Coordinates of C-alpha atoms in Angstrom, one line a residue:
X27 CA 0.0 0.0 0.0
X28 CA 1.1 3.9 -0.1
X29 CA 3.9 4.6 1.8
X30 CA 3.4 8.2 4.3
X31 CA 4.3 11.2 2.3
X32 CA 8.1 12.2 2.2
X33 CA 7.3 15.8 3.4
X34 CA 8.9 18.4 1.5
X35 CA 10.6 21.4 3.1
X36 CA 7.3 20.9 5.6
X37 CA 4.7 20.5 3.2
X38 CA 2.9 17.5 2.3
X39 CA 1.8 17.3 -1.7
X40 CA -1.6 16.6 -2.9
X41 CA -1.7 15.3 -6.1
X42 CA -4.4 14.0 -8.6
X43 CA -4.4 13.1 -12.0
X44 CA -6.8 14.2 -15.5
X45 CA -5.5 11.6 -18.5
X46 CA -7.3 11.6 -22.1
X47 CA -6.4 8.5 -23.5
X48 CA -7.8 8.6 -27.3
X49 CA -9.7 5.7 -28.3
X50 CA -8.5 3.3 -30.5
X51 CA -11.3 3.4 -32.5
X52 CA -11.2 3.5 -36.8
X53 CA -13.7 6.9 -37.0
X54 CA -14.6 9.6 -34.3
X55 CA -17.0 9.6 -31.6
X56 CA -19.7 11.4 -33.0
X57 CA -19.2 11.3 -36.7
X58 CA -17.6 8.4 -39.4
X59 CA -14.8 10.8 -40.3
X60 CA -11.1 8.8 -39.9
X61 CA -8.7 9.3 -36.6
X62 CA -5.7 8.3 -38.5
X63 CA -2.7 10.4 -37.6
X64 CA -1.0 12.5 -39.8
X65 CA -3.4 13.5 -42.5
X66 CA -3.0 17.0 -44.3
X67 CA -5.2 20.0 -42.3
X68 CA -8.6 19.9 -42.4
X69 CA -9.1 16.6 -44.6
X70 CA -10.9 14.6 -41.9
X71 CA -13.3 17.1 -40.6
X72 CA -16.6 15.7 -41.6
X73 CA -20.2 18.5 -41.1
X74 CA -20.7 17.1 -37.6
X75 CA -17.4 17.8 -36.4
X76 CA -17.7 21.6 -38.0
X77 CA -21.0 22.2 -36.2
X78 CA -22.6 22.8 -39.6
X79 CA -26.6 23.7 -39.3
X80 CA -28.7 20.6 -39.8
X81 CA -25.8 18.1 -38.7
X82 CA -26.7 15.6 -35.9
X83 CA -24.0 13.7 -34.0
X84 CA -24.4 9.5 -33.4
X85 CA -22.7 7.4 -30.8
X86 CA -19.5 5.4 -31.7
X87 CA -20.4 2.1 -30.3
X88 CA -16.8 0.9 -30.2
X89 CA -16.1 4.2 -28.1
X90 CA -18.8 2.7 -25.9
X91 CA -16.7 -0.8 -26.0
X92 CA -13.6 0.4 -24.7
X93 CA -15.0 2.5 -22.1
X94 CA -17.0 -1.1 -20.7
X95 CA -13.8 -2.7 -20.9
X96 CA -11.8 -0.1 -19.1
X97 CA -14.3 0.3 -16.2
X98 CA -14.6 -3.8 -15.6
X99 CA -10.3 -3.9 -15.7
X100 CA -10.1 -1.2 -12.6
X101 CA -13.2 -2.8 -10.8
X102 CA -15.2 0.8 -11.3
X103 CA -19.1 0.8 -11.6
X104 CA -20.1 0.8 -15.0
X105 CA -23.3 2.9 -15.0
X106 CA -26.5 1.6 -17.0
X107 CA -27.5 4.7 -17.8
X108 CA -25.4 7.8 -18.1
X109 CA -26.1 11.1 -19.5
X110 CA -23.8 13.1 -22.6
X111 CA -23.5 17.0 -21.6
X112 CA -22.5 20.3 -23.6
X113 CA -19.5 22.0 -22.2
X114 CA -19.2 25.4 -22.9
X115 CA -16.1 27.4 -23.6
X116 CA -14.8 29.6 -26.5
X117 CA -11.5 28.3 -28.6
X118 CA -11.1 28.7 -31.5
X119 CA -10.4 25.3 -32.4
X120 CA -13.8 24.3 -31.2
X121 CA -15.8 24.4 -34.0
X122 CA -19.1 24.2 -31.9
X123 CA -18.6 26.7 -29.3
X124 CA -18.8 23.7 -26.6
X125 CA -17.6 20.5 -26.4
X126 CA -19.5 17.2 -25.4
X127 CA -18.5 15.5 -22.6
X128 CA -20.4 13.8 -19.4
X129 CA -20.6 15.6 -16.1
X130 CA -23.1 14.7 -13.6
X131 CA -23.4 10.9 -14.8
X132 CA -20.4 9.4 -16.3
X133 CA -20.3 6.2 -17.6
X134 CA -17.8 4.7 -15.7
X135 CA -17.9 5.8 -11.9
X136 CA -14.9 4.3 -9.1
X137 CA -11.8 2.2 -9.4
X138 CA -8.5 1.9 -8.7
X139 CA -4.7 1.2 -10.2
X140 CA -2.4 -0.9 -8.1
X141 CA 1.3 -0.5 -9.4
X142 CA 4.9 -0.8 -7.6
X143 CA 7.5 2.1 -6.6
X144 CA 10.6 -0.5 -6.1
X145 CA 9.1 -3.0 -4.1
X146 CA 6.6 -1.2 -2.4
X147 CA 2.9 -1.4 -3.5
X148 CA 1.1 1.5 -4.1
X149 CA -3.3 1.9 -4.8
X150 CA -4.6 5.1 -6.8
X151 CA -8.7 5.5 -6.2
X152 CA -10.2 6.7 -9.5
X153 CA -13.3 8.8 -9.3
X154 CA -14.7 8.6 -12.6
X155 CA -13.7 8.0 -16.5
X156 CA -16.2 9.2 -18.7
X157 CA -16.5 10.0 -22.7
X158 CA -15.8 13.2 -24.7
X159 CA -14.8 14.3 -27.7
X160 CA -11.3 16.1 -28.5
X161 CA -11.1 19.6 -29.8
X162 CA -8.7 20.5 -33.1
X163 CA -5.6 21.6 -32.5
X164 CA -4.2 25.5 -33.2
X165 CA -0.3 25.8 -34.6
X166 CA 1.3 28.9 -33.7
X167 CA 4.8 27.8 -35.3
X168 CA 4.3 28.7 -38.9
X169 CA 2.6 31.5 -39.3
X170 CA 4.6 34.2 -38.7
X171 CA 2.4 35.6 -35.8
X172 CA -0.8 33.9 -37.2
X173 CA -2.6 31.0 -35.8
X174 CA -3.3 27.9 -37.8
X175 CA -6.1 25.8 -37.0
X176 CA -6.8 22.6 -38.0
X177 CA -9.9 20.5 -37.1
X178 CA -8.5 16.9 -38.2
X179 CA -8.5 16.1 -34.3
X180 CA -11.9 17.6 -33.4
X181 CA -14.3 14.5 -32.7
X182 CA -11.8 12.2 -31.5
X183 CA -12.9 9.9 -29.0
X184 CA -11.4 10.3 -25.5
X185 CA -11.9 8.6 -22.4
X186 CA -10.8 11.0 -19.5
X187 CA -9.5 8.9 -16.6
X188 CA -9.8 11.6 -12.8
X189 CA -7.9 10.1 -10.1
X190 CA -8.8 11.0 -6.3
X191 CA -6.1 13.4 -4.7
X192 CA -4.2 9.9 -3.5
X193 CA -0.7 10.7 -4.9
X194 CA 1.9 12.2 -2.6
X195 CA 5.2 12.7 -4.7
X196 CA 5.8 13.5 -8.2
X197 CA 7.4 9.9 -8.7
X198 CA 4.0 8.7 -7.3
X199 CA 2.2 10.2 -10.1
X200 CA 4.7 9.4 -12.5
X201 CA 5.0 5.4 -11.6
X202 CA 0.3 6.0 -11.8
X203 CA 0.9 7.7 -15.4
X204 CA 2.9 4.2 -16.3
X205 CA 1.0 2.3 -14.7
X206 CA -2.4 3.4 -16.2
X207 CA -0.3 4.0 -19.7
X208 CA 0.2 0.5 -19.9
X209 CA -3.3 -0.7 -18.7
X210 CA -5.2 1.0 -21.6
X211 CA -2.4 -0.5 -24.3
X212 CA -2.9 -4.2 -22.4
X213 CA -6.8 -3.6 -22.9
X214 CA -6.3 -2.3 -27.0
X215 CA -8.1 0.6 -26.2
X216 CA -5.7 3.1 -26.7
X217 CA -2.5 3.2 -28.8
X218 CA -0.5 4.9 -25.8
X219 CA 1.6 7.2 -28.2
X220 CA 2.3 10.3 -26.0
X221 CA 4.1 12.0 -29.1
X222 CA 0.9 12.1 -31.2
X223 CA -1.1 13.0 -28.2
X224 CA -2.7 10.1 -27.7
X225 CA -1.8 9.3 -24.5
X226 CA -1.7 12.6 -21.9
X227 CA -1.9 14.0 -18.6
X228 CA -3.0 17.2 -16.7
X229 CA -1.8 17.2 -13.2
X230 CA -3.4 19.2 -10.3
X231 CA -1.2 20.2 -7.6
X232 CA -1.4 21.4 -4.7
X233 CA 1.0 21.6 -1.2
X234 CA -0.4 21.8 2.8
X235 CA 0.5 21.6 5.9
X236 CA 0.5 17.9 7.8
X237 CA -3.2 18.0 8.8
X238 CA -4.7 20.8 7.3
X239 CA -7.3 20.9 4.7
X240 CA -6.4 21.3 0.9
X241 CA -4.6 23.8 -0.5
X242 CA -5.6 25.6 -3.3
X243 CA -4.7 23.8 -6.5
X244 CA -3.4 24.8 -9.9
X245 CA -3.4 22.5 -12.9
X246 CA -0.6 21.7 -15.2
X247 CA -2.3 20.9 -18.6
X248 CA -1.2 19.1 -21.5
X249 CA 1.6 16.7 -20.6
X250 CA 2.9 14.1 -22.9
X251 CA 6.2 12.9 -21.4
X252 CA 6.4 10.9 -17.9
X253 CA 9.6 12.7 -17.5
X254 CA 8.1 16.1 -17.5
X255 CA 5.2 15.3 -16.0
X256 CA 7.5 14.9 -12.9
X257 CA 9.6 17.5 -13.7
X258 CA 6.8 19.6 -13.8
X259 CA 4.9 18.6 -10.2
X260 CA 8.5 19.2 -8.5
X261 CA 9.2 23.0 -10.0
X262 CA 4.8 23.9 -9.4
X263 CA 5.7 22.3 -5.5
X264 CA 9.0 24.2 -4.9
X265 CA 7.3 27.4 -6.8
X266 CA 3.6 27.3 -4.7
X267 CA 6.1 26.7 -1.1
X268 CA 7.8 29.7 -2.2
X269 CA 5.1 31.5 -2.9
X270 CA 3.3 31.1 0.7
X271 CA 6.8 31.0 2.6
X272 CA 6.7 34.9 1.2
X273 CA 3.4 35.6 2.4
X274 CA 1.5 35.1 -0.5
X275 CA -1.3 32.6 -1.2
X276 CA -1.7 30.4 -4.2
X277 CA -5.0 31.2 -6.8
X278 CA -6.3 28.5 -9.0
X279 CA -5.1 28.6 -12.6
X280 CA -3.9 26.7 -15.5
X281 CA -0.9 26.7 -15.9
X282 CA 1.6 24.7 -19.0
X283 CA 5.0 23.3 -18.4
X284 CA 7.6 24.9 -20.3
X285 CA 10.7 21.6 -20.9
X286 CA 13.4 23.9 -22.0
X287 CA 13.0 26.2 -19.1
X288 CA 11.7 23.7 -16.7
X289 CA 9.3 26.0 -15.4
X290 CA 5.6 26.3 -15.1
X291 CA 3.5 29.4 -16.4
X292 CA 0.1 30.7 -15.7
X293 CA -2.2 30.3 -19.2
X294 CA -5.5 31.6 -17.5
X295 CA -7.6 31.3 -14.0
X296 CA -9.0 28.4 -13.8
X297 CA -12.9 28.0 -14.6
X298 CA -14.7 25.9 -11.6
X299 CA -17.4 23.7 -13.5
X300 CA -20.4 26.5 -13.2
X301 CA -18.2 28.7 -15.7
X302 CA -18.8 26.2 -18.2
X303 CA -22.6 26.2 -18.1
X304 CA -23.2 22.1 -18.4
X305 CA -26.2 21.1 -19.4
X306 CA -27.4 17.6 -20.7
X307 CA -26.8 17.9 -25.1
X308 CA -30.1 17.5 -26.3
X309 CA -29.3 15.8 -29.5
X310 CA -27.8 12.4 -27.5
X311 CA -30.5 10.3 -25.9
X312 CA -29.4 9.1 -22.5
X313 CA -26.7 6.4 -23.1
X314 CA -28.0 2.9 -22.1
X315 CA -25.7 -0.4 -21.4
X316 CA -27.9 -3.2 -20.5
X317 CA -26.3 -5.9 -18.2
X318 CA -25.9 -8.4 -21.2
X319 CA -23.7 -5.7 -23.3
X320 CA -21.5 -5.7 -19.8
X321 CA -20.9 -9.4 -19.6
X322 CA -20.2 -9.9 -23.2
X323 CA -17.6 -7.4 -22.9
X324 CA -16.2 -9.0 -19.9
X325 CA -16.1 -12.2 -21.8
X326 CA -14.1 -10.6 -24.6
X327 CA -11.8 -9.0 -22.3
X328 CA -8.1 -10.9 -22.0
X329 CA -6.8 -12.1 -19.1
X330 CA -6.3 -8.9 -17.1
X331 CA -2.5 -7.9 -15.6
X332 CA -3.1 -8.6 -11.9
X333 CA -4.5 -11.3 -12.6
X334 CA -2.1 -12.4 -14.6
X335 CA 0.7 -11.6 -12.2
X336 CA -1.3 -13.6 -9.5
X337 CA -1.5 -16.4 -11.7
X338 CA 2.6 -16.3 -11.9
X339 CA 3.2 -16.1 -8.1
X340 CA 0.6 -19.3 -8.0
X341 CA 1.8 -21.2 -10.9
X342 CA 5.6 -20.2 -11.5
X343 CA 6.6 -18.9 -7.7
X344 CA 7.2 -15.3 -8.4
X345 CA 7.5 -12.9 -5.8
X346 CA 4.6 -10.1 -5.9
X347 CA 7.2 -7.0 -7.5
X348 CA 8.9 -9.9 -9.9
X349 CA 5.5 -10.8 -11.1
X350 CA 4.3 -7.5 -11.6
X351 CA 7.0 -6.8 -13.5
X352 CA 6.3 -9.6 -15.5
X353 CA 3.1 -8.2 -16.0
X354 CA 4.0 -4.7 -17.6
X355 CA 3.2 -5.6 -20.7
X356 CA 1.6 -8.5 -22.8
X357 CA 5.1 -8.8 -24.8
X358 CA 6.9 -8.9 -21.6
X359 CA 4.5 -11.4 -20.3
X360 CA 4.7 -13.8 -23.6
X361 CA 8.3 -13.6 -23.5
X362 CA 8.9 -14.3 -19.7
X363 CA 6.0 -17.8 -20.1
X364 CA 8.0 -18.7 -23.1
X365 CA 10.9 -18.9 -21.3
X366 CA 10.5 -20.0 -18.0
X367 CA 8.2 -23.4 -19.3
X368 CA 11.1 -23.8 -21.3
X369 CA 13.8 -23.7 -18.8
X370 CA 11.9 -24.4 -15.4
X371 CA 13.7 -21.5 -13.4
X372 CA 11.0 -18.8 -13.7
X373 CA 13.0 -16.6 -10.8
X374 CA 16.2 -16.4 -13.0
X375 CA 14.0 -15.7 -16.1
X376 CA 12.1 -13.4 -14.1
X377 CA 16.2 -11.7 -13.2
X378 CA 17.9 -12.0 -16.3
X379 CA 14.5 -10.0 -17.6
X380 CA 14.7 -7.0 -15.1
X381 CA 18.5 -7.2 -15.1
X382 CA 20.2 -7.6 -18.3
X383 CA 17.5 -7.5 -21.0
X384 CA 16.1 -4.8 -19.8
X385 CA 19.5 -2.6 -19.7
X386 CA 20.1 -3.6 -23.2
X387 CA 16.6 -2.9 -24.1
X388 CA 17.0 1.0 -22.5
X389 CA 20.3 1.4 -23.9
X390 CA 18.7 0.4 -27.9
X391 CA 15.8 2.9 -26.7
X392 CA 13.6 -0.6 -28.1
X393 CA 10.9 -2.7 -26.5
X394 CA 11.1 -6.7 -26.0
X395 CA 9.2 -7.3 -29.4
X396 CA 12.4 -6.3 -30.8
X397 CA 14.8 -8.1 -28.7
X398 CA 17.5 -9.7 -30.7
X399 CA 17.6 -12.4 -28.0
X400 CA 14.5 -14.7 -28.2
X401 CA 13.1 -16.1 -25.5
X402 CA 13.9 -19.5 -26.2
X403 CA 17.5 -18.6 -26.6
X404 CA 17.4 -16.9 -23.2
X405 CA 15.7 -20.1 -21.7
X406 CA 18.9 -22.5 -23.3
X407 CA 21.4 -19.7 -21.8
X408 CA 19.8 -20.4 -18.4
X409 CA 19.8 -24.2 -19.0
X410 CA 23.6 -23.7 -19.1
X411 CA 23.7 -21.8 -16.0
X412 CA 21.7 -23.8 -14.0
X413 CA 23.9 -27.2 -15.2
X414 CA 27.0 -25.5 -14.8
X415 CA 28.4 -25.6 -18.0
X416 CA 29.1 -21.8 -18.3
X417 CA 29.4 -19.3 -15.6
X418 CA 27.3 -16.5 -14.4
X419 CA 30.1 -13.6 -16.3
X420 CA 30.7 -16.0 -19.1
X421 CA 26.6 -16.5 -20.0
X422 CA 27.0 -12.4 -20.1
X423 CA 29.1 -13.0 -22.8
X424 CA 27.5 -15.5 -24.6
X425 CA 24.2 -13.1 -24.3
X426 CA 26.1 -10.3 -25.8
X427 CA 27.3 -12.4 -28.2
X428 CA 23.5 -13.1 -28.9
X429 CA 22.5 -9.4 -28.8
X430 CA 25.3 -8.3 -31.0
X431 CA 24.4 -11.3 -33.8
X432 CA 27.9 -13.0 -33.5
X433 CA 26.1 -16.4 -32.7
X434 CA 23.0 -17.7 -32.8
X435 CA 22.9 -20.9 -30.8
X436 CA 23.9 -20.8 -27.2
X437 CA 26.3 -24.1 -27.3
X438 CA 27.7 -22.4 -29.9
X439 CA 28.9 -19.4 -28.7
X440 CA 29.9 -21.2 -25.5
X441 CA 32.5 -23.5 -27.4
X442 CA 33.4 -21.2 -30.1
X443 CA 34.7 -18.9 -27.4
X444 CA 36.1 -21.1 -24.5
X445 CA 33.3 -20.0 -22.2
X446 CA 32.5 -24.3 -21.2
X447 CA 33.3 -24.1 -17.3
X448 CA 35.8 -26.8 -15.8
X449 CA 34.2 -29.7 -15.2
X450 CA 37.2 -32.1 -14.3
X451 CA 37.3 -32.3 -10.6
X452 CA 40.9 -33.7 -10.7
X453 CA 42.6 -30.6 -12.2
X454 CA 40.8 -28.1 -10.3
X455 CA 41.3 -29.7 -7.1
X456 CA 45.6 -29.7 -8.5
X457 CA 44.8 -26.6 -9.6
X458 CA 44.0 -25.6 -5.9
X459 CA 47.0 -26.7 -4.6
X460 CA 49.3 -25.0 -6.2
X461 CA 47.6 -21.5 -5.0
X462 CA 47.6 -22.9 -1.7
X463 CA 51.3 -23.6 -2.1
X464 CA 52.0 -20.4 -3.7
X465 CA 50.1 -18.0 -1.5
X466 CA 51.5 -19.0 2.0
X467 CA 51.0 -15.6 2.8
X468 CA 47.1 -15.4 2.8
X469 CA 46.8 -19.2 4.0
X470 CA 48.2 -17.5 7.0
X471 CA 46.0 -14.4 7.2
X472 CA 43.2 -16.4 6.7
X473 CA 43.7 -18.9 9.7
X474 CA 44.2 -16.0 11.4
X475 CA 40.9 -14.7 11.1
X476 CA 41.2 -12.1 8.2
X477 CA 38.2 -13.4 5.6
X478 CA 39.5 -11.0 2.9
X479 CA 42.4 -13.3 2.7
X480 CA 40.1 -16.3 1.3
X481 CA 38.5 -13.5 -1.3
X482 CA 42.1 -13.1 -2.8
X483 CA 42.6 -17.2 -2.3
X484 CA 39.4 -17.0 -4.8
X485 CA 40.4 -14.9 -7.4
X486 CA 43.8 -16.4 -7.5
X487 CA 42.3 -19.6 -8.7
X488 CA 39.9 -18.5 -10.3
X489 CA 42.7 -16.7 -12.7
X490 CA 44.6 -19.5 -12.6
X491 CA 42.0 -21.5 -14.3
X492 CA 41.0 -18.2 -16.8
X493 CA 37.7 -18.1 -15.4
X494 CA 36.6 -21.1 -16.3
X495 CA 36.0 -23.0 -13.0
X496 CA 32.7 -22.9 -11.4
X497 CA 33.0 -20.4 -8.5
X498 CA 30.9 -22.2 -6.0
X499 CA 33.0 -25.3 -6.4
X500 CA 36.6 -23.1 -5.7
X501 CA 34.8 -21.9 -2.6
X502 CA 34.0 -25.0 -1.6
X503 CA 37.2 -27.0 -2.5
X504 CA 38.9 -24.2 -0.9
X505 CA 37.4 -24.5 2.2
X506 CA 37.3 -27.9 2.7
X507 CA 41.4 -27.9 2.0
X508 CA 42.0 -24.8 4.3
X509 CA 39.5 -26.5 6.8

């Protein structure tokens, strides 16, 4: 569970989280125009997105889908009946003059995400995801002091996802964004790419006192990076402390995250939900999901990640953080099955996965679909471990040699590059002897108590035999002659 809050300079942090995830859907909420990324301005703006006179707008029942599917994978409420509203602002990419979203009634209602910080479990409470439509999107850059507008994006299908104020710490709400990030590309229902804007966050922060009631809160809109939505909680905490330390209080606004700067600014006060004059749209009926509609989504859905990661505890023995990290994605999950009904030893999998795939993985900025190590080679390398024919450094050399594409077969590599450990019991054992005989000196230090003298008794014969004996066996042989 959460941890207590790290306070900072005095001052606990309240945190909660707005994320649009667009729907992974082929057309747009409210109209059969495309979503595809990418097109030239203005060619996928269809009469119902412009607002034209006459125009009606019709449910996307795949929007609907996805929605169903998200609510039953965090455990929310997924309302029978739920109400679509007109929210009123002026943009001027907002082709109707409001935007429709739900309010009072959204279609899902509660939840929660579960995810790790280290080892350390940690439970978000959700108070609501509910449908809306995107607006279009203004472009500043090109225009030599003119705005640009294009409306490709207006009609898009989002499903915004409003945490409670649970989180505590910017990593908090970073390891959530993750978290959640990873949940809606598990359940198909949204893409997840943050550079396209399919995938983002607006975080409401807000610092007190140990005790005291909530301070006032300013948003941070529009953030597409887990690395700056952190960066951004930690410079809007240090600026709002600094701000009342001086005597002055906070006011609610909106404010956008600058990454070259690293600094937040103000964009406008924020509006409270009576600025925005919601009222139920009077062109969408009431949106009804009858029971049956729920459970044949439910039976669709796949097998969820927790429940998943409980099944590899049961089945495979995996601690609880091993498991969910196991868990982080379905490719990740395929891969780590693969390899441990192959090889037996899901714990070493389960390491050699968080250990060295996953720093070659960062390093090639590339995800385990394009791993040049398969999982069934991985599973042979750890065969090899486990019956000592190569050691723990030298099956790091055989899986570079894997990664890099100088071998392809694990035996190969092992006797192509004199990696096979010693296996004669005889020679090691002479092999011991002579160090003994030729290190007097820390046979001595040893018997007299000093235990870094049997370290350098260690490495002695472990040179002497070029790294080739098995390390446990020289501890052991070692012993049991200095004994």
């Amino acid at each position: 569970m959460s941890s207590s809050p790290t306070l900072i300079r005095g001052y606990e942090v309240v945190i909660g989280l707005e994320t649009h995830a667009q729907l992974s859907t082929r057309s747009k909420i409210f109209s059969g125009s495309s979503t595809q990324f990418g097109a030239a301005p203005n060619t996928q703006a269809s009469p119902v997105d412009l607002a034209l006179p006459g125009t009606l707008p019709v449910m996307n029942r795949g929007a609907v889908e996805r929605a169903i599917r998200f609510g039953l994978a965090v455990g929310a409420t997924v309302a029978p009946l739920s109400i679509f509203a007109r929210k009123n602002y002026f943009y001027p990419d907002l082709p109707k003059g409001y935007q429709i979203s739900q309010y009072e009634t959204p279609v899902v209602q509660g939840g929660r995400v579960e995810f790790f910080i280290g080892e350390r479990q940690h439970v978000v409470n959700l108070t609501r995801a509910h449908l809306e439509e995107d607006a279009g999107k203004s472009l500043h850059e090109d225009y030599h002091g003119l705005t640009g507008i294009d409306l490709n994006r207006a009609g898009t299908p989002l499903l915004e996802i409003v945490t409670e104020p649970d989180m505590r710490s910017s990593a908090e709400a970073a390891a959530y964004a993750r978290a959640l990030h990873a949940l809606v590309m598990w359940l198909d229902i949204c893409d997840g790419n943050m550079q396209e804007g399919s995938f983002r966050c607006d975080a409401n922060v807000s610092v007190r006192r140990p005790g005291a009631p909530f301070g006032t809160r300013r948003e941070i809109k529009n953030l597409n990076s887990f690395k700056f939505l952190q960066q951004a909680i930690d410079y809007e905490v240090q600026w709002q402390i600094d701000l009342i330390e001086d005597g002055g209080r906070v006011q609610q606004a909106t404010v956008l995250f600058d990454p070259d700067t690293g600094e937040t600014r103000a964009m406008r006060t924020k509006e409270d939900a009576h600025d925005y004059r919601y009222f139920p749209d009077p062109d969408l009926p009431p949106l009804v999901i009858a029971p049956q509609w729920v459970e044949r989504v439910r039976a669709e859905m796949p097998e969820l990640p927790r429940l998943m990661a409980d099944r590899f505890q049961r089945d495979y023995g995996l601690p609880a953080y091993d498991a969910a990290m196991m868990t982080q994605s379905k490719a990740t999950a395929a891969y780590f099955e693969t390899a441990a009904k192959a090889c037996g030893q899901a714990k070493l999998v389960a390491n050699w996965l968080m250990g060295e795939l996953s720093r070659r993985l960062n390093a090639d900025d590339a995800t385990i679909e394009f791993s040049p190590v398969s999982a069934t080679q991985l599973a042979a390398l750890i065969g090899r471990i486990v019956d000592g024919t190569v050691s723990n450094n030298g099956a790091r050399q055989v899986f570079d040699a894997l990664w890099t594409g100088a071998g392809r077969e694990v035996d190969a590599v092992i006797e192509a590059q004199g990696l096979k450990q010693m296996s004669d019991s005889g020679e090691l054992e002479r092999i011991v002897d002579e160090v003994l005989a030729a290190n007097a000196k820390s046979v001595e230090e040893y018997r007299a108590g000093k235990d870094k003298a049997f370290n350098a008794l260690v490495g002695q014969a472990m040179k002497a035999t070029k790294g080739k004996a098995n390390p446990t066996q020289v501890n052991e042989l070692l012993k049991k002659k200095l004994g």
